[in-house]
C-alpha positions in Angstrom: -9.4 8.3 71.2 -6.6 10.8 71.5 -3.5 10.9 69.4 -1.5 9.8 72.5 -3.9 6.9 73.1 -3.5 5.7 69.5 0.2 5.7 69.7 0.2 3.9 73.1 -2.2 1.3 71.7 0.0 0.8 68.6 3.1 0.4 70.6 1.3 -2.1 72.8 0.1 -4.2 69.8 3.6 -4.1 68.4 5.2 -5.2 71.6 2.7 -8.1 72.0 3.3 -9.2 68.4 7.1 -9.2 68.8 7.0 -11.1 72.1 4.6 -13.8 70.3 7.2 -14.0 67.4 10.2 -14.5 69.6 8.5 -17.1 71.6 7.6 -19.0 68.6 11.1 -18.7 67.0 12.7 -20.7 69.9 11.3 -23.8 68.4 12.5 -24.9 64.9 9.9 -24.9 62.2 9.1 -28.2 60.7 7.8 -27.4 57.2 4.0 -27.3 56.8 3.3 -28.7 60.2 0.9 -26.6 62.3 1.4 -26.6 65.9 -1.3 -25.2 68.2 0.0 -24.7 71.8 -2.7 -25.7 74.3 -1.0 -25.4 77.7 2.3 -25.2 79.7 2.4 -25.6 83.3 4.9 -26.4 86.0 4.8 -29.8 87.6 5.2 -30.8 91.3 8.6 -32.4 90.3 11.2 -29.7 90.5 12.7 -28.6 87.1 10.0 -30.3 85.1 7.0 -28.8 83.1 4.2 -30.3 81.0 3.5 -28.9 77.5 0.6 -30.0 75.5 0.3 -29.2 71.7 -2.0 -30.3 68.9 0.1 -31.0 65.8 -1.4 -31.1 62.3 0.3 -32.8 59.4 -0.9 -32.2 55.9 -0.7 -35.3 53.6 2.8 -36.5 52.9 4.5 -34.0 55.3 7.4 -35.2 57.4 8.6 -33.8 60.7 12.4 -34.4 60.3 14.5 -36.3 62.7 14.3 -34.5 66.2 14.2 -35.1 69.9 12.8 -33.6 73.2 14.3 -32.8 76.6 11.8 -35.4 78.1 9.1 -37.8 77.4 6.5 -37.3 74.8 3.0 -39.0 75.0 1.2 -39.1 71.6 -2.5 -39.7 71.1 -3.5 -39.7 67.4 -6.7 -37.6 66.8 -7.1 -38.4 63.1 -5.3 -39.7 60.0 -2.3 -42.1 60.0 1.2 -41.2 61.1 4.4 -43.3 60.7 6.9 -42.9 63.6 10.5 -43.8 63.1 12.3 -43.9 66.5 16.0 -44.5 66.6 16.6 -48.1 67.6 13.1 -49.4 66.8 11.1 -50.6 63.8 8.8 -48.0 62.2 5.3 -48.0 63.6 2.1 -46.6 62.0 -0.5 -45.1 64.4 -4.2 -44.6 63.5 -6.8 -42.5 65.2 -7.1 -43.5 68.9 -3.6 -45.1 69.0 -1.0 -43.9 71.5 2.8 -43.9 71.7 5.4 -43.1 74.3 8.5 -41.6 73.0 11.2 -41.8 75.7 13.5 -38.8 76.7 16.1 -37.8 74.2 15.2 -40.4 71.7 15.5 -39.1 68.2 12.5 -39.8 65.8 10.8 -38.6 62.5 7.1 -38.6 61.8 5.4 -38.7 58.4 1.8 -38.4 57.4 1.2 -41.7 55.4 -2.5 -41.2 55.0 -4.4 -39.4 52.2 -5.8 -36.7 54.4 -4.8 -34.4 57.4 -3.3 -36.1 60.4 -3.4 -34.7 63.9 -1.8 -35.7 67.2 -2.2 -34.5 70.7 1.4 -34.4 71.9 2.0 -34.1 75.7 5.5 -33.4 76.8 7.0 -33.9 80.2 10.2 -32.0 79.9 12.8 -30.2 81.6 11.9 -26.6 82.5 13.5 -23.9 80.3 15.1 -26.1 77.7 14.1 -25.9 73.9 11.0 -28.3 73.4 12.6 -29.5 70.1 16.1 -30.1 69.0 16.7 -31.1 65.3 18.6 -34.4 64.9 22.2 -34.8 63.8 
């Protein structure tokens, strides 16, 4: 590879890395929670998109109070998570359980089990809005 080719490759790698970092920084980080983005697609309903994410919570970790610009459908893959939705009693989900979090409802989530907990979160949200807004 020529010197020019190496420089071009390095610049391309740097540009891709920066684009990836800026895309991730649009969403607030929630502690030690790991979010694996699986898909993002426009829907047939104008101004709406679907985003699907696997969210892993180490033991004892809390996702602080937040909301989304649309509905969130939760399927618990493993572990036990406690959901605290504004205006509702807390609920604990176990593997195989599902939950619908309505548009704009603030909620917090805590891993109350002894091991990792993981959910498949499917968001049906307004296109172009931040996926997550921290609660006030």
